[in-house]
């Protein structure tokens, strides 16, 4: 399972916002907004998380690298907002333009050290003299323990109008907290895969694959034990490791990407949370995720907006994945898989790639829609999800 070791900061600055009123709608011309996406990292190696997934995969935008990567820039207009992206180890709070009016920070809140760094950005917000609105896209704690950010909400007297939150938090209410997908591990240089370039009809080498870290007494070990006794053992590519590695080598990265590209199914046993990067990475390559559908320990679960869990965001968007409650049933699933024709697998692969592309578009529209309403008071139809 991939773990993030940085924070990203997305800054949205609106120009001519006085022309955007509550009476405006999608059918009325609106003044353009300007959004600046800024990524920064703590003293640890500067790697990116949700900011790059948002910018490159969800927004389908590009970057221009300068000063050897100390700064990177990008611009993208979506709806009424023009987003400007700035990322790199040279990004610090004091570099935020003083004229910024509307700010979205993409932060890492997985553990105490990351929360401390995230607070430095949130505590900086009052120093912006023209600040009107602020929000956060938060890589949440894997046990859904995110109470530290609540005092920063406007409902508690803080500067944040809302939070886009990763994982099945009980706080998701589609008012203060909106759920956001984990996405792919950009911090490990997972590529942006063009779905049109994924061979749909070509027969794949493996029926299934799993490359990942084993944890003591975990379902991952059970999965390996089940496969070891299965008649389909030689049909799957299984390569476990005993210790988690924060970064991939060129060799291990290529091995992992080839496994995704050459597997009909990608096995996804739970880690610290049910939702993992591997789910989205498999879909990017047209490999159907087989996802362990169980809750992990912690405070994740039912929320005011939905009683669907785990994997709420995938289930509510009808993701074409295979859910499994017990890895003991995997041999029967693989037996059924072995009976599928190449035509059936190709059609399923095509449907999966199309679903993932549409999902990213849906997430893009969701974010822009909420920002338009929360930041610019543009009232739209209620969110369906």
GROMACS .gro file of C-alpha atoms in nm:
model
  385
    1UNK     CA    1   0.000   0.000   0.000
    2UNK     CA    2   0.133   0.341  -0.092
    3UNK     CA    3   0.170   0.605   0.177
    4UNK     CA    4   0.206   0.980   0.115
    5UNK     CA    5   0.483   1.186   0.271
    6UNK     CA    6   0.404   1.548   0.182
    7UNK     CA    7   0.133   1.813   0.153
    8UNK     CA    8   0.002   2.008  -0.144
    9UNK     CA    9  -0.155   2.351  -0.142
   10UNK     CA   10  -0.407   2.471  -0.395
   11UNK     CA   11  -0.467   2.842  -0.397
   12UNK     CA   12  -0.767   2.979  -0.580
   13UNK     CA   13  -0.768   3.351  -0.642
   14UNK     CA   14  -1.081   3.501  -0.791
   15UNK     CA   15  -1.071   3.812  -1.007
   16UNK     CA   16  -1.376   4.031  -1.069
   17UNK     CA   17  -1.575   3.831  -0.816
   18UNK     CA   18  -1.804   4.126  -0.756
   19UNK     CA   19  -1.966   4.037  -1.089
   20UNK     CA   20  -2.061   3.692  -0.958
   21UNK     CA   21  -2.379   3.705  -0.755
   22UNK     CA   22  -2.634   3.465  -0.614
   23UNK     CA   23  -2.865   3.545  -0.904
   24UNK     CA   24  -2.625   3.415  -1.165
   25UNK     CA   25  -2.665   3.068  -1.318
   26UNK     CA   26  -2.485   2.846  -1.568
   27UNK     CA   27  -2.689   3.010  -1.844
   28UNK     CA   28  -2.568   3.363  -1.763
   29UNK     CA   29  -2.218   3.484  -1.861
   30UNK     CA   30  -2.000   3.517  -1.553
   31UNK     CA   31  -1.682   3.704  -1.482
   32UNK     CA   32  -1.381   3.474  -1.489
   33UNK     CA   33  -1.226   3.347  -1.169
   34UNK     CA   34  -0.855   3.278  -1.138
   35UNK     CA   35  -0.728   2.978  -0.945
   36UNK     CA   36  -0.368   2.927  -0.843
   37UNK     CA   37  -0.266   2.574  -0.741
   38UNK     CA   38   0.039   2.575  -0.515
   39UNK     CA   39   0.211   2.262  -0.387
   40UNK     CA   40   0.464   2.265  -0.107
   41UNK     CA   41   0.636   2.002   0.103
   42UNK     CA   42   0.774   1.983   0.457
   43UNK     CA   43   1.146   1.933   0.521
   44UNK     CA   44   1.108   1.568   0.416
   45UNK     CA   45   1.173   1.486   0.048
   46UNK     CA   46   0.936   1.705  -0.158
   47UNK     CA   47   0.677   1.474  -0.308
   48UNK     CA   48   0.321   1.548  -0.409
   49UNK     CA   49  -0.009   1.387  -0.317
   50UNK     CA   50  -0.364   1.494  -0.395
   51UNK     CA   51  -0.260   1.818  -0.563
   52UNK     CA   52  -0.097   1.646  -0.860
   53UNK     CA   53  -0.378   1.391  -0.886
   54UNK     CA   54  -0.624   1.679  -0.891
   55UNK     CA   55  -0.425   1.884  -1.140
   56UNK     CA   56  -0.299   1.622  -1.384
   57UNK     CA   57  -0.557   1.343  -1.360
   58UNK     CA   58  -0.883   1.513  -1.258
   59UNK     CA   59  -0.829   1.853  -1.422
   60UNK     CA   60  -0.635   1.698  -1.713
   61UNK     CA   61  -0.391   1.990  -1.697
   62UNK     CA   62  -0.017   2.021  -1.762
   63UNK     CA   63   0.282   2.170  -1.580
   64UNK     CA   64   0.575   2.386  -1.687
   65UNK     CA   65   0.884   2.312  -1.474
   66UNK     CA   66   1.127   2.591  -1.387
   67UNK     CA   67   1.448   2.627  -1.187
   68UNK     CA   68   1.506   2.253  -1.199
   69UNK     CA   69   1.170   2.176  -1.042
   70UNK     CA   70   1.197   2.425  -0.755
   71UNK     CA   71   0.887   2.583  -0.906
   72UNK     CA   72   0.634   2.436  -1.150
   73UNK     CA   73   0.342   2.621  -1.301
   74UNK     CA   74   0.023   2.545  -1.491
   75UNK     CA   75  -0.298   2.715  -1.602
   76UNK     CA   76  -0.638   2.562  -1.677
   77UNK     CA   77  -0.980   2.720  -1.728
   78UNK     CA   78  -1.273   2.507  -1.612
   79UNK     CA   79  -1.621   2.652  -1.612
   80UNK     CA   80  -1.603   3.005  -1.475
   81UNK     CA   81  -1.269   2.953  -1.299
   82UNK     CA   82  -0.918   2.974  -1.442
   83UNK     CA   83  -0.690   2.765  -1.224
   84UNK     CA   84  -0.321   2.849  -1.187
   85UNK     CA   85  -0.102   2.576  -1.048
   86UNK     CA   86   0.223   2.631  -0.863
   87UNK     CA   87   0.418   2.349  -0.703
   88UNK     CA   88   0.766   2.259  -0.582
   89UNK     CA   89   0.992   2.262  -0.276
   90UNK     CA   90   1.030   2.639  -0.308
   91UNK     CA   91   0.666   2.698  -0.221
   92UNK     CA   92   0.612   2.838   0.129
   93UNK     CA   93   0.323   3.036   0.282
   94UNK     CA   94   0.499   3.371   0.243
   95UNK     CA   95   0.509   3.311  -0.135
   96UNK     CA   96   0.129   3.319  -0.158
   97UNK     CA   97   0.022   3.632  -0.351
   98UNK     CA   98  -0.100   3.891  -0.103
   99UNK     CA   99  -0.394   3.976  -0.328
  100UNK     CA  100  -0.538   3.623  -0.306
  101UNK     CA  101  -0.909   3.632  -0.225
  102UNK     CA  102  -1.023   3.268  -0.243
  103UNK     CA  103  -0.791   2.988  -0.136
  104UNK     CA  104  -0.809   2.608  -0.153
  105UNK     CA  105  -0.530   2.424   0.028
  106UNK     CA  106  -0.456   2.058  -0.047
  107UNK     CA  107  -0.311   1.918   0.275
  108UNK     CA  108  -0.193   1.592   0.428
  109UNK     CA  109  -0.356   1.499   0.759
  110UNK     CA  110  -0.265   1.131   0.781
  111UNK     CA  111  -0.046   1.153   1.090
  112UNK     CA  112   0.062   1.396   1.362
  113UNK     CA  113   0.373   1.527   1.186
  114UNK     CA  114   0.174   1.601   0.869
  115UNK     CA  115  -0.102   1.770   1.069
  116UNK     CA  116   0.153   1.998   1.232
  117UNK     CA  117   0.279   2.106   0.890
  118UNK     CA  118  -0.077   2.151   0.761
  119UNK     CA  119  -0.154   2.381   1.052
  120UNK     CA  120   0.122   2.619   0.942
  121UNK     CA  121  -0.070   2.680   0.620
  122UNK     CA  122  -0.408   2.713   0.789
  123UNK     CA  123  -0.271   2.948   1.053
  124UNK     CA  124  -0.123   3.160   0.775
  125UNK     CA  125  -0.458   3.229   0.608
  126UNK     CA  126  -0.554   3.530   0.828
  127UNK     CA  127  -0.235   3.701   0.706
  128UNK     CA  128  -0.387   3.738   0.358
  129UNK     CA  129  -0.543   4.087   0.370
  130UNK     CA  130  -0.793   4.029   0.087
  131UNK     CA  131  -0.897   3.675   0.177
  132UNK     CA  132  -1.270   3.618   0.127
  133UNK     CA  133  -1.308   3.238   0.121
  134UNK     CA  134  -1.093   2.936   0.198
  135UNK     CA  135  -1.130   2.559   0.182
  136UNK     CA  136  -0.918   2.244   0.207
  137UNK     CA  137  -0.876   1.922   0.012
  138UNK     CA  138  -0.752   1.691   0.287
  139UNK     CA  139  -0.584   1.354   0.264
  140UNK     CA  140  -0.748   1.240   0.585
  141UNK     CA  141  -0.631   1.012   0.859
  142UNK     CA  142  -0.671   0.646   0.759
  143UNK     CA  143  -0.877   0.582   1.072
  144UNK     CA  144  -1.092   0.889   0.987
  145UNK     CA  145  -0.974   1.081   1.293
  146UNK     CA  146  -0.976   1.435   1.160
  147UNK     CA  147  -1.118   1.638   1.449
  148UNK     CA  148  -0.814   1.867   1.445
  149UNK     CA  149  -0.943   2.050   1.136
  150UNK     CA  150  -1.295   2.121   1.265
  151UNK     CA  151  -1.204   2.439   1.461
  152UNK     CA  152  -1.089   2.588   1.129
  153UNK     CA  153  -1.440   2.568   0.980
  154UNK     CA  154  -1.641   2.889   0.952
  155UNK     CA  155  -1.915   2.720   1.156
  156UNK     CA  156  -1.660   2.712   1.441
  157UNK     CA  157  -1.530   3.063   1.378
  158UNK     CA  158  -1.247   2.959   1.146
  159UNK     CA  159  -1.164   3.054   0.785
  160UNK     CA  160  -1.266   2.732   0.601
  161UNK     CA  161  -1.603   2.721   0.428
  162UNK     CA  162  -1.570   2.346   0.364
  163UNK     CA  163  -1.337   2.047   0.330
  164UNK     CA  164  -1.300   1.789   0.051
  165UNK     CA  165  -1.208   1.480   0.253
  166UNK     CA  166  -1.051   1.148   0.150
  167UNK     CA  167  -1.182   0.823   0.306
  168UNK     CA  168  -1.522   0.717   0.440
  169UNK     CA  169  -1.540   0.970   0.720
  170UNK     CA  170  -1.847   0.989   0.942
  171UNK     CA  171  -1.821   1.367   0.898
  172UNK     CA  172  -1.929   1.366   0.531
  173UNK     CA  173  -2.243   1.581   0.523
  174UNK     CA  174  -2.220   1.756   0.182
  175UNK     CA  175  -2.218   2.089   0.361
  176UNK     CA  176  -1.900   2.118   0.566
  177UNK     CA  177  -1.737   1.796   0.441
  178UNK     CA  178  -1.750   1.646   0.091
  179UNK     CA  179  -1.596   1.310   0.006
  180UNK     CA  180  -1.304   1.299  -0.237
  181UNK     CA  181  -1.131   0.997  -0.397
  182UNK     CA  182  -0.785   0.885  -0.289
  183UNK     CA  183  -0.666   0.856  -0.649
  184UNK     CA  184  -0.326   0.730  -0.765
  185UNK     CA  185   0.013   0.757  -0.595
  186UNK     CA  186   0.160   1.052  -0.784
  187UNK     CA  187   0.423   1.077  -0.510
  188UNK     CA  188   0.562   0.751  -0.646
  189UNK     CA  189   0.554   0.892  -0.997
  190UNK     CA  190   0.254   0.689  -1.106
  191UNK     CA  191   0.200   0.806  -1.465
  192UNK     CA  192  -0.100   0.969  -1.621
  193UNK     CA  193  -0.229   0.684  -1.838
  194UNK     CA  194  -0.411   0.770  -2.159
  195UNK     CA  195  -0.708   0.533  -2.174
  196UNK     CA  196  -0.702   0.545  -2.553
  197UNK     CA  197  -0.354   0.394  -2.543
  198UNK     CA  198  -0.451   0.093  -2.330
  199UNK     CA  199  -0.485  -0.219  -2.550
  200UNK     CA  200  -0.840  -0.341  -2.496
  201UNK     CA  201  -0.853  -0.649  -2.716
  202UNK     CA  202  -0.505  -0.788  -2.649
  203UNK     CA  203  -0.503  -1.100  -2.432
  204UNK     CA  204  -0.330  -1.036  -2.101
  205UNK     CA  205  -0.057  -1.254  -1.955
  206UNK     CA  206  -0.198  -1.293  -1.603
  207UNK     CA  207  -0.541  -1.373  -1.467
  208UNK     CA  208  -0.464  -1.172  -1.155
  209UNK     CA  209  -0.180  -0.997  -0.975
  210UNK     CA  210  -0.080  -0.856  -0.639
  211UNK     CA  211   0.237  -0.661  -0.563
  212UNK     CA  212   0.246  -0.511  -0.216
  213UNK     CA  213   0.367  -0.516   0.141
  214UNK     CA  214   0.268  -0.797   0.377
  215UNK     CA  215   0.152  -0.712   0.727
  216UNK     CA  216   0.162  -0.962   1.014
  217UNK     CA  217  -0.172  -1.137   1.077
  218UNK     CA  218  -0.335  -0.940   0.795
  219UNK     CA  219  -0.574  -1.049   0.522
  220UNK     CA  220  -0.286  -1.000   0.281
  221UNK     CA  221  -0.115  -1.303   0.429
  222UNK     CA  222  -0.442  -1.495   0.408
  223UNK     CA  223  -0.471  -1.398   0.042
  224UNK     CA  224  -0.126  -1.540  -0.032
  225UNK     CA  225  -0.204  -1.860   0.159
  226UNK     CA  226  -0.526  -1.908  -0.038
  227UNK     CA  227  -0.351  -1.852  -0.370
  228UNK     CA  228  -0.073  -2.091  -0.273
  229UNK     CA  229  -0.330  -2.371  -0.245
  230UNK     CA  230  -0.527  -2.262  -0.550
  231UNK     CA  231  -0.508  -2.439  -0.888
  232UNK     CA  232  -0.483  -2.089  -1.039
  233UNK     CA  233  -0.159  -2.009  -0.855
  234UNK     CA  234   0.048  -2.013  -1.175
  235UNK     CA  235  -0.205  -1.794  -1.355
  236UNK     CA  236  -0.142  -1.499  -1.123
  237UNK     CA  237   0.161  -1.277  -1.071
  238UNK     CA  238   0.220  -1.244  -0.697
  239UNK     CA  239   0.520  -1.056  -0.559
  240UNK     CA  240   0.496  -0.961  -0.190
  241UNK     CA  241   0.753  -0.774   0.013
  242UNK     CA  242   0.804  -0.778   0.387
  243UNK     CA  243   0.872  -0.408   0.446
  244UNK     CA  244   0.697  -0.102   0.309
  245UNK     CA  245   0.916   0.121   0.094
  246UNK     CA  246   0.836   0.496   0.073
  247UNK     CA  247   0.975   0.519  -0.280
  248UNK     CA  248   0.996   0.281  -0.573
  249UNK     CA  249   1.311   0.210  -0.770
  250UNK     CA  250   1.287   0.229  -1.148
  251UNK     CA  251   1.287  -0.151  -1.152
  252UNK     CA  252   1.010  -0.203  -0.894
  253UNK     CA  253   0.800   0.072  -1.048
  254UNK     CA  254   0.821  -0.079  -1.397
  255UNK     CA  255   0.746  -0.423  -1.253
  256UNK     CA  256   0.433  -0.290  -1.084
  257UNK     CA  257   0.310  -0.103  -1.392
  258UNK     CA  258   0.366  -0.409  -1.611
  259UNK     CA  259   0.169  -0.622  -1.365
  260UNK     CA  260  -0.126  -0.382  -1.388
  261UNK     CA  261  -0.107  -0.366  -1.766
  262UNK     CA  262  -0.080  -0.745  -1.805
  263UNK     CA  263  -0.344  -0.856  -1.550
  264UNK     CA  264  -0.715  -0.910  -1.604
  265UNK     CA  265  -0.772  -0.864  -1.230
  266UNK     CA  266  -0.578  -0.672  -0.964
  267UNK     CA  267  -0.620  -0.798  -0.608
  268UNK     CA  268  -0.673  -0.531  -0.341
  269UNK     CA  269  -0.655  -0.662   0.016
  270UNK     CA  270  -0.710  -0.394   0.279
  271UNK     CA  271  -0.421  -0.207   0.434
  272UNK     CA  272  -0.456   0.069   0.692
  273UNK     CA  273  -0.780   0.163   0.513
  274UNK     CA  274  -1.006  -0.021   0.270
  275UNK     CA  275  -0.953   0.242   0.000
  276UNK     CA  276  -0.607   0.221  -0.154
  277UNK     CA  277  -0.415   0.371  -0.446
  278UNK     CA  278  -0.399   0.033  -0.618
  279UNK     CA  279  -0.774   0.042  -0.690
  280UNK     CA  280  -0.746   0.357  -0.903
  281UNK     CA  281  -0.413   0.255  -1.054
  282UNK     CA  282  -0.560  -0.075  -1.171
  283UNK     CA  283  -0.856   0.101  -1.330
  284UNK     CA  284  -0.621   0.336  -1.515
  285UNK     CA  285  -0.476   0.029  -1.691
  286UNK     CA  286  -0.809  -0.145  -1.745
  287UNK     CA  287  -0.739  -0.414  -1.485
  288UNK     CA  288  -1.051  -0.488  -1.280
  289UNK     CA  289  -0.990  -0.429  -0.908
  290UNK     CA  290  -1.095  -0.715  -0.679
  291UNK     CA  291  -1.151  -0.519  -0.359
  292UNK     CA  292  -1.177  -0.658  -0.008
  293UNK     CA  293  -1.508  -0.514   0.107
  294UNK     CA  294  -1.452  -0.491   0.483
  295UNK     CA  295  -1.416  -0.205   0.728
  296UNK     CA  296  -1.076  -0.140   0.879
  297UNK     CA  297  -1.037  -0.040   1.248
  298UNK     CA  298  -1.103   0.322   1.333
  299UNK     CA  299  -1.381   0.580   1.316
  300UNK     CA  300  -1.478   0.552   0.948
  301UNK     CA  301  -1.834   0.453   0.864
  302UNK     CA  302  -2.185   0.586   0.819
  303UNK     CA  303  -2.224   0.962   0.777
  304UNK     CA  304  -2.510   1.216   0.771
  305UNK     CA  305  -2.492   1.210   0.390
  306UNK     CA  306  -2.481   0.833   0.340
  307UNK     CA  307  -2.498   0.503   0.524
  308UNK     CA  308  -2.298   0.332   0.247
  309UNK     CA  309  -1.955   0.211   0.357
  310UNK     CA  310  -1.681   0.111   0.309
  311UNK     CA  311  -1.572   0.245  -0.032
  312UNK     CA  312  -1.865   0.485  -0.035
  313UNK     CA  313  -1.746   0.697  -0.326
  314UNK     CA  314  -1.694   0.393  -0.551
  315UNK     CA  315  -2.022   0.226  -0.463
  316UNK     CA  316  -2.228   0.542  -0.504
  317UNK     CA  317  -2.075   0.593  -0.848
  318UNK     CA  318  -2.139   0.228  -0.941
  319UNK     CA  319  -1.774   0.148  -1.000
  320UNK     CA  320  -1.735  -0.172  -1.209
  321UNK     CA  321  -1.512  -0.342  -0.953
  322UNK     CA  322  -1.546  -0.685  -0.791
  323UNK     CA  323  -1.612  -0.681  -0.416
  324UNK     CA  324  -1.505  -0.975  -0.203
  325UNK     CA  325  -1.577  -1.027   0.167
  326UNK     CA  326  -1.347  -1.323   0.229
  327UNK     CA  327  -1.035  -1.421   0.033
  328UNK     CA  328  -1.127  -1.784   0.092
  329UNK     CA  329  -1.380  -1.738  -0.190
  330UNK     CA  330  -1.114  -1.619  -0.435
  331UNK     CA  331  -1.059  -1.963  -0.599
  332UNK     CA  332  -1.425  -1.977  -0.698
  333UNK     CA  333  -1.404  -1.624  -0.838
  334UNK     CA  334  -1.096  -1.720  -1.041
  335UNK     CA  335  -1.273  -2.030  -1.163
  336UNK     CA  336  -1.552  -1.812  -1.300
  337UNK     CA  337  -1.292  -1.579  -1.447
  338UNK     CA  338  -1.129  -1.866  -1.634
  339UNK     CA  339  -1.457  -1.931  -1.815
  340UNK     CA  340  -1.481  -1.581  -1.962
  341UNK     CA  341  -1.407  -1.545  -2.330
  342UNK     CA  342  -1.147  -1.301  -2.461
  343UNK     CA  343  -1.435  -1.101  -2.607
  344UNK     CA  344  -1.604  -1.073  -2.267
  345UNK     CA  345  -1.281  -0.962  -2.102
  346UNK     CA  346  -1.216  -0.703  -2.372
  347UNK     CA  347  -1.567  -0.560  -2.334
  348UNK     CA  348  -1.530  -0.547  -1.956
  349UNK     CA  349  -1.193  -0.374  -1.993
  350UNK     CA  350  -1.342  -0.118  -2.228
  351UNK     CA  351  -1.630  -0.050  -1.989
  352UNK     CA  352  -1.391  -0.008  -1.696
  353UNK     CA  353  -1.172   0.243  -1.879
  354UNK     CA  354  -1.477   0.441  -1.987
  355UNK     CA  355  -1.617   0.441  -1.634
  356UNK     CA  356  -1.290   0.569  -1.488
  357UNK     CA  357  -1.268   0.852  -1.742
  358UNK     CA  358  -1.628   0.952  -1.667
  359UNK     CA  359  -1.560   0.929  -1.293
  360UNK     CA  360  -1.273   1.177  -1.320
  361UNK     CA  361  -1.495   1.414  -1.518
  362UNK     CA  362  -1.763   1.378  -1.251
  363UNK     CA  363  -1.511   1.463  -0.977
  364UNK     CA  364  -1.390   1.766  -1.173
  365UNK     CA  365  -1.744   1.893  -1.216
  366UNK     CA  366  -1.818   1.828  -0.850
  367UNK     CA  367  -1.523   2.034  -0.729
  368UNK     CA  368  -1.584   2.326  -0.965
  369UNK     CA  369  -1.953   2.325  -0.881
  370UNK     CA  370  -1.893   2.337  -0.506
  371UNK     CA  371  -1.628   2.608  -0.540
  372UNK     CA  372  -1.862   2.818  -0.753
  373UNK     CA  373  -2.132   2.790  -0.491
  374UNK     CA  374  -1.920   2.821  -0.177
  375UNK     CA  375  -1.677   3.085  -0.300
  376UNK     CA  376  -1.884   3.281  -0.552
  377UNK     CA  377  -2.240   3.220  -0.428
  378UNK     CA  378  -2.355   3.069  -0.757
  379UNK     CA  379  -2.655   2.852  -0.668
  380UNK     CA  380  -2.690   2.530  -0.865
  381UNK     CA  381  -2.897   2.213  -0.842
  382UNK     CA  382  -2.836   2.001  -0.529
  383UNK     CA  383  -2.561   1.741  -0.555
  384UNK     CA  384  -2.694   1.394  -0.631
  385UNK     CA  385  -2.413   1.232  -0.435
   0.00000   0.00000   0.00000
